[in-house]
Coordinates of C-alpha atoms in Angstrom, one line a residue:
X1 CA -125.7 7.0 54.2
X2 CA -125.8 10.9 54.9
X3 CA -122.0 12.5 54.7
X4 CA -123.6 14.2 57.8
X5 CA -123.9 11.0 60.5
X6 CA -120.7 10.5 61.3
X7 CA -119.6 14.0 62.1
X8 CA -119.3 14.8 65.9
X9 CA -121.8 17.4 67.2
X10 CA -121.0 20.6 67.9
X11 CA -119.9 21.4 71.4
X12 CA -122.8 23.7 72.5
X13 CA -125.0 20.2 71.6
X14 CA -122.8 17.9 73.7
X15 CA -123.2 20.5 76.3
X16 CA -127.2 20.1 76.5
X17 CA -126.7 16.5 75.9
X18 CA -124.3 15.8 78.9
X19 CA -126.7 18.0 81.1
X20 CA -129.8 16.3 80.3
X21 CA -128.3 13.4 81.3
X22 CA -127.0 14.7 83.8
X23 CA -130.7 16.1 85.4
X24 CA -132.1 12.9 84.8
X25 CA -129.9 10.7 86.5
X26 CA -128.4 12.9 89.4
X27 CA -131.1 12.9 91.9
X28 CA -131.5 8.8 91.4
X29 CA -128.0 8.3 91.8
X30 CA -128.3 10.4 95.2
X31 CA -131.2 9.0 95.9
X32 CA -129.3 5.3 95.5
X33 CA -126.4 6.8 97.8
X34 CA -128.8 7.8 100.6
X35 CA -130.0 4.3 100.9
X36 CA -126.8 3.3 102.1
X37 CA -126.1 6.0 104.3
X38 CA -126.2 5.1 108.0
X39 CA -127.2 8.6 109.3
X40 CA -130.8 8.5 109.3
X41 CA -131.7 12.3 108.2
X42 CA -129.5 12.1 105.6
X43 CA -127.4 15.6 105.8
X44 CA -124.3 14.0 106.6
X45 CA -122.5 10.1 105.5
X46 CA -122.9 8.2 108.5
X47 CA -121.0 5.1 107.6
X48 CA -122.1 2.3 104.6
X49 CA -125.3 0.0 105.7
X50 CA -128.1 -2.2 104.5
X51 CA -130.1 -1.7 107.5
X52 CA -132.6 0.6 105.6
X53 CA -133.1 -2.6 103.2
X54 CA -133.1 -5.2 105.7
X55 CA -135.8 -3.1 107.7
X56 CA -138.0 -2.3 104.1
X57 CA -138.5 -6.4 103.9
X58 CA -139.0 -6.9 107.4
X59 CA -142.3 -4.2 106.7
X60 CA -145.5 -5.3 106.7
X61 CA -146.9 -2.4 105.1
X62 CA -144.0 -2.5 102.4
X63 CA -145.0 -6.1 101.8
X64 CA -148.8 -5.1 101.4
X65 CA -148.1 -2.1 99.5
X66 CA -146.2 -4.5 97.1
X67 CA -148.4 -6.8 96.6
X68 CA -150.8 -4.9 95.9
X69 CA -149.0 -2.6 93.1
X70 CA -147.7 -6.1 91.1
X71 CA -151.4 -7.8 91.0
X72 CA -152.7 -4.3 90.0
X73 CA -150.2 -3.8 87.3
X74 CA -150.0 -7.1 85.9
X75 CA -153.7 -7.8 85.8
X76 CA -154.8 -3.8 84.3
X77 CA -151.9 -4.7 81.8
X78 CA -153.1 -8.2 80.7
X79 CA -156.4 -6.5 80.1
X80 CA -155.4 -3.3 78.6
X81 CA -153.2 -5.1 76.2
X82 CA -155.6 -7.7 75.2
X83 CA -159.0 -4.8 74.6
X84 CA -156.2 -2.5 73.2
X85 CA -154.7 -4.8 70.9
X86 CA -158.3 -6.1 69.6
X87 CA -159.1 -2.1 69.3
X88 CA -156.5 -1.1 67.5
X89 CA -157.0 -4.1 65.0
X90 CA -160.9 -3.5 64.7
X91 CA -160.1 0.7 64.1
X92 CA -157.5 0.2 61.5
X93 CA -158.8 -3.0 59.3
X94 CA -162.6 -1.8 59.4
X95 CA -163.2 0.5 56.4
X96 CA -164.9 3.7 58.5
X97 CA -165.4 6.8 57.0
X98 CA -163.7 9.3 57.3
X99 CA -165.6 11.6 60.0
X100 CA -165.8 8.2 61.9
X101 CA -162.3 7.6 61.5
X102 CA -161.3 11.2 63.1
X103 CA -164.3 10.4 65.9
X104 CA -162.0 7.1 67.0
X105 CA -158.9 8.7 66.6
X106 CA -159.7 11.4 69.0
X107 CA -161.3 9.5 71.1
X108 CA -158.3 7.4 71.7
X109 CA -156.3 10.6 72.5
X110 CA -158.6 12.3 74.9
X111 CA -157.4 9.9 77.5
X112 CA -154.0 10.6 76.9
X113 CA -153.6 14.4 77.1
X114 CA -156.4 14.4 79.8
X115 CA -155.4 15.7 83.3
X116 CA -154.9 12.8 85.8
X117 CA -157.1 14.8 88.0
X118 CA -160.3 15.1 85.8
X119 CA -159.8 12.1 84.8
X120 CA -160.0 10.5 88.6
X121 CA -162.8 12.7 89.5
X122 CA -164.6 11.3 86.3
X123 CA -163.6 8.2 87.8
X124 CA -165.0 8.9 91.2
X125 CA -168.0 10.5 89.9
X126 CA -169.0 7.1 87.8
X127 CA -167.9 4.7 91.0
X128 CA -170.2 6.2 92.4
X129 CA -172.9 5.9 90.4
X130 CA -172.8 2.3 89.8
X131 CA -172.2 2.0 94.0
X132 CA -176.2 3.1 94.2
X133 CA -176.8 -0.4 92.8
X134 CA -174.1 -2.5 93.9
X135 CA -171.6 -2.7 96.8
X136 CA -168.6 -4.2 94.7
X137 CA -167.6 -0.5 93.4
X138 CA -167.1 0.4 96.7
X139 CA -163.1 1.8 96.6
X140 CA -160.4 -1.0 96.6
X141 CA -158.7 -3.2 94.1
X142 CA -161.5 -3.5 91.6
X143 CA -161.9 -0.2 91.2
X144 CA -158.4 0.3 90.8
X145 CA -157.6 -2.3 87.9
X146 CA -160.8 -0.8 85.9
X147 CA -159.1 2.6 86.5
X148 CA -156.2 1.4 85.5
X149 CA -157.0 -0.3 82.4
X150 CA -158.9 2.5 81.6
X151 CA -156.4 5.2 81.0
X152 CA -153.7 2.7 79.7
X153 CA -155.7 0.9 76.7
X154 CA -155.7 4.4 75.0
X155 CA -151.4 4.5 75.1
X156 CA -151.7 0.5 74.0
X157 CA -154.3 1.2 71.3
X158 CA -151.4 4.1 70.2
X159 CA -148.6 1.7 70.0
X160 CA -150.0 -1.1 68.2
X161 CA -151.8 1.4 65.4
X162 CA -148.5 2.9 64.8
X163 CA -147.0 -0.6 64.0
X164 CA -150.2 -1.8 61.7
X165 CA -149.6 1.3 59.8
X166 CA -146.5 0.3 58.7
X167 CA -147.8 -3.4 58.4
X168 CA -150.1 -2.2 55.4
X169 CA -153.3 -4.4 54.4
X170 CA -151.4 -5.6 51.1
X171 CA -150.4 -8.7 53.3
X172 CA -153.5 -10.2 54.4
X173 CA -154.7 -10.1 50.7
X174 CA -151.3 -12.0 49.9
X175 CA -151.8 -14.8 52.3
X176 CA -155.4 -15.1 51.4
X177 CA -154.3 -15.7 47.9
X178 CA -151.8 -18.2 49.4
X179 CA -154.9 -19.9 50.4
X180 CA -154.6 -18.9 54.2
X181 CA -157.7 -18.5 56.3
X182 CA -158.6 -15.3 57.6
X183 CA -157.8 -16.2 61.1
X184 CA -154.2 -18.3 59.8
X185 CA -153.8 -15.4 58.1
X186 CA -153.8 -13.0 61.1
X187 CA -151.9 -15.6 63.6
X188 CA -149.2 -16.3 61.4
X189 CA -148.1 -13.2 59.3
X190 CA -149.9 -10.5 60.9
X191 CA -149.2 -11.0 64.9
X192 CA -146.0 -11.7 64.9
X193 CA -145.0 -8.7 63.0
X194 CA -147.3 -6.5 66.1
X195 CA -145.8 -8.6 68.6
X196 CA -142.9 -6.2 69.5
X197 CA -145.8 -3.3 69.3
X198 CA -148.1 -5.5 72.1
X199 CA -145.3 -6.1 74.2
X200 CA -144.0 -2.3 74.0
X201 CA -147.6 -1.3 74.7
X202 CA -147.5 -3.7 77.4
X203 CA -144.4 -2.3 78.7
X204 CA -145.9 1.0 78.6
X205 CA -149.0 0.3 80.5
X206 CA -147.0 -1.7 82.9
X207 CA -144.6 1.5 84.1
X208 CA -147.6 3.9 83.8
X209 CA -149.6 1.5 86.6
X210 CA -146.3 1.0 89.1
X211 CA -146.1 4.9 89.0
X212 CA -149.7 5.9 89.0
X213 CA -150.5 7.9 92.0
X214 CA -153.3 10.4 91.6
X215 CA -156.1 8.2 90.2
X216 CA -154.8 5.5 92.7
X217 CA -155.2 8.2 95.4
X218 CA -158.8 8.7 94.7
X219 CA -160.0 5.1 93.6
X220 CA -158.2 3.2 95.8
X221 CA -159.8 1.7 99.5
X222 CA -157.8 1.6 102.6
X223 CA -157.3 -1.8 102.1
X224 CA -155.7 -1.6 98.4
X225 CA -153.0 0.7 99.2
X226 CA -150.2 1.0 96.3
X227 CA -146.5 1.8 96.8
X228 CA -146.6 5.5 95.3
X229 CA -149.4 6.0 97.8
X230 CA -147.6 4.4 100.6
X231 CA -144.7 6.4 99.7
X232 CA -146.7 9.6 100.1
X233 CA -148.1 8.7 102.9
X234 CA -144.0 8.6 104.5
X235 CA -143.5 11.5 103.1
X236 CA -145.6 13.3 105.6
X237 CA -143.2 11.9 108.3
X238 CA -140.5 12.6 106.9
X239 CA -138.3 10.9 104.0
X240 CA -136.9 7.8 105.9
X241 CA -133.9 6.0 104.3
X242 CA -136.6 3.5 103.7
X243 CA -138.2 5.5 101.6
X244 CA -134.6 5.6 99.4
X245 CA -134.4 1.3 99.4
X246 CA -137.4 1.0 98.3
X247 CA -136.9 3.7 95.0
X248 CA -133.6 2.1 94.9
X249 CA -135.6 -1.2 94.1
X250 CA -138.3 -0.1 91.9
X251 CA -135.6 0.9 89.8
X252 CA -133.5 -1.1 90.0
X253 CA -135.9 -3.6 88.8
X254 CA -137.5 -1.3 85.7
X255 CA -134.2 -0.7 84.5
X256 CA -133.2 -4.9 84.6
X257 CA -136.8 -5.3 82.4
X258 CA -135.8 -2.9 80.2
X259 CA -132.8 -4.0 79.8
X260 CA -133.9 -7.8 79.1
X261 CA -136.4 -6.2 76.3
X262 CA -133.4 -4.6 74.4
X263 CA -131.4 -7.8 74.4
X264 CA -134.1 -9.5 73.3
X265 CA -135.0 -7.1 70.5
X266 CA -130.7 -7.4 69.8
X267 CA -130.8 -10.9 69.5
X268 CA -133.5 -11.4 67.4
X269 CA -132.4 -8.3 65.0
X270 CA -129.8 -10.3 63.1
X271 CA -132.1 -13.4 62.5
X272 CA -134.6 -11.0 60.6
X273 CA -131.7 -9.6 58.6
X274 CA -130.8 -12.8 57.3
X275 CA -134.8 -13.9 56.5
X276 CA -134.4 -11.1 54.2

C-alpha cells in the first residue's frame, strides 16, 4: 500500500469535491422539495402534499407515457445486450489483422461520440427509405427499439471488451486441456467471469433508453410517446408540480437499482476472496 492513501486531501481538493457534489445533487433535491410543495407555481412553500403524486397516477397520459418508456427500454436492452455481448466476443476472440482490428474498433466508437442529432437524422433518413417498401417503419415503437438498440450495442460492445481484455485467452486453452468443450468451456469459465460486464452494459443501455430524448423525438409516432418526450411536451405549459413527482420517481427508482447492483456486487466480493 502507497504511504500516500491514507493521507487527507488538501483543502482546496475537498473544496472542488464538496462542490461537485454539491452541483450535482442540489437541483434534484429541489426538484424533490417542489414535489411536495402545495403552491402550484412553485415560488413560495404552500404547505406539505401529495396531491401532485396522487394526480401523476391518476394520468392517463403519465400511464401511457410509462408504459411505453419500460417496454422500450427493456426490450432495446435485452437486444442490445445479447448482439453486443456476441460482438464483443466475435471482435476480441477472432484473430483479425490488424487494419481490421482498428476498422472494428472505430466502428464501435463512431456511435458513441456521434451527435444525438446526426445520428436521429441518419435515423430518419433510413426509416424512410425502407417506408417506400413497407408500412411497418412508419414512426412508433418499432422504430423506436431499432433506434434504441442501435446506439446502445456500441456502449455494451465497450463494456464487455474491456472485461475480456482482462479475461485473456490463456483460459480457454486451459479448460480445453481440461478436456472441456468449446461451448462448456465458454458457459462455465468464460461467462461468468463477463457476467458483471453484461449486466453493467445492461445497466448502461438501460439508463441511456429511459433518458433518451432527441432520437425518441424524431423516431417516435404519436402513439409511442416516451416520458422525456411527454415531459417536454409539459414543459411548454409550464413546469407543473407533476412534472417534479414524476422526476422525483424516475429517480427515485434508478437510484434503488443501483443501489441493489452494488449490494450485490458487495455480497458476492468476499465469496471470490475466499475461492482464491
Amino acid at each position: 500500500m502507497s504511504r500516500y492513501s491514507n493521507r487527507p486531501l488538501p483543502l482546496f481538493s475537498r473544496i472542488l469535491a464538496y462542490a461537485g457534489i454539491l452541483l450535482l445533487y442540489v437541483p434534484l433535491i429541489l426538484v424533490l422539495i417542489q414535489s411536495f410543495n402545495a403552491n402550484k407555481h412553485g415560488q413560495t412553500w404552500g404547505g406539505f402534499t401529495f396531491d401532485w403524486y396522487t394526480k401523476l397516477f391518476d394520468n392517463v397520459l403519465v400511464q401511457t407515457a410509462t408504459v411505453n418508456t419500460v417496454i422500450l427500454a427493456v426490450v432495446s436492452t435485452i437486444i442490445s445486450t445479447v448482439l453486443g455481448t456476441i460482438l464483443a466476443i466475435g471482435i476480441h476472440r477472432t484473430p483479425w489483422g490488424k487494419k481490421m482490428q482498428n476498422f472494428f474498433d472505430m466502428s464501435i466508437n463512431i456511435p458513441v461520440v456521434t451527435p444525438d442529432i446526426l445520428m436521429a437524422i441518419a435515423l430518419v433518413s433510413v426509416f424512410a427509405l425502407f417506408r417506400s417498401f413497407t408500412s411497418i417503419f412508419d414512426p412508433g415503437m418499432l422504430t423506436l427499439i431499432i433506434a434504441h438498440v442501435t446506439f446502445e450495442i456500441s456502449f455494451v460492445v465497450l463494456v464487455v471488451q474491456s472485461r475480456l481484455v482482462s479475461i485473456g485467452s490463456e483460459q480457454i486453452e486451459a479448460a480445453r486441456d481440461l478436456y472441456a468443450t468449446t461451448a462448456g468451456a465458454w458457459f462455465r469459465v468464460i461467462i461468468p467471469q463477463l457476467s458483471t460486464a453484461i449486466i453493467a452494459g445492461a445497466l448502461l443501455a438501460f439508463t441511456l433508453s429511459l433518458d433518451d430524448f432527441i432520437i425518441s423525438f424524431f423516431v417516435s409516432g404519436p402513439k409511442s410517446t416516451t416520458l422525456p418526450l411527454y415531459i417536454y411536451g409539459s414543459l411548454k405549459r409550464g413546469i407543473s408540480p407533476q412534472i417534479h413527482a414524476l422526476s422525483t420517481l424516475i429517480f427515485s427508482i434508478t437510484l434503488f437499482v443501483m443501489l441493489l447492483v452494488a449490494m450485490k456486487n458487495k455480497i458476492k466480493a468476499p465469496k471470490a476472496l475466499q475461492k482464491k
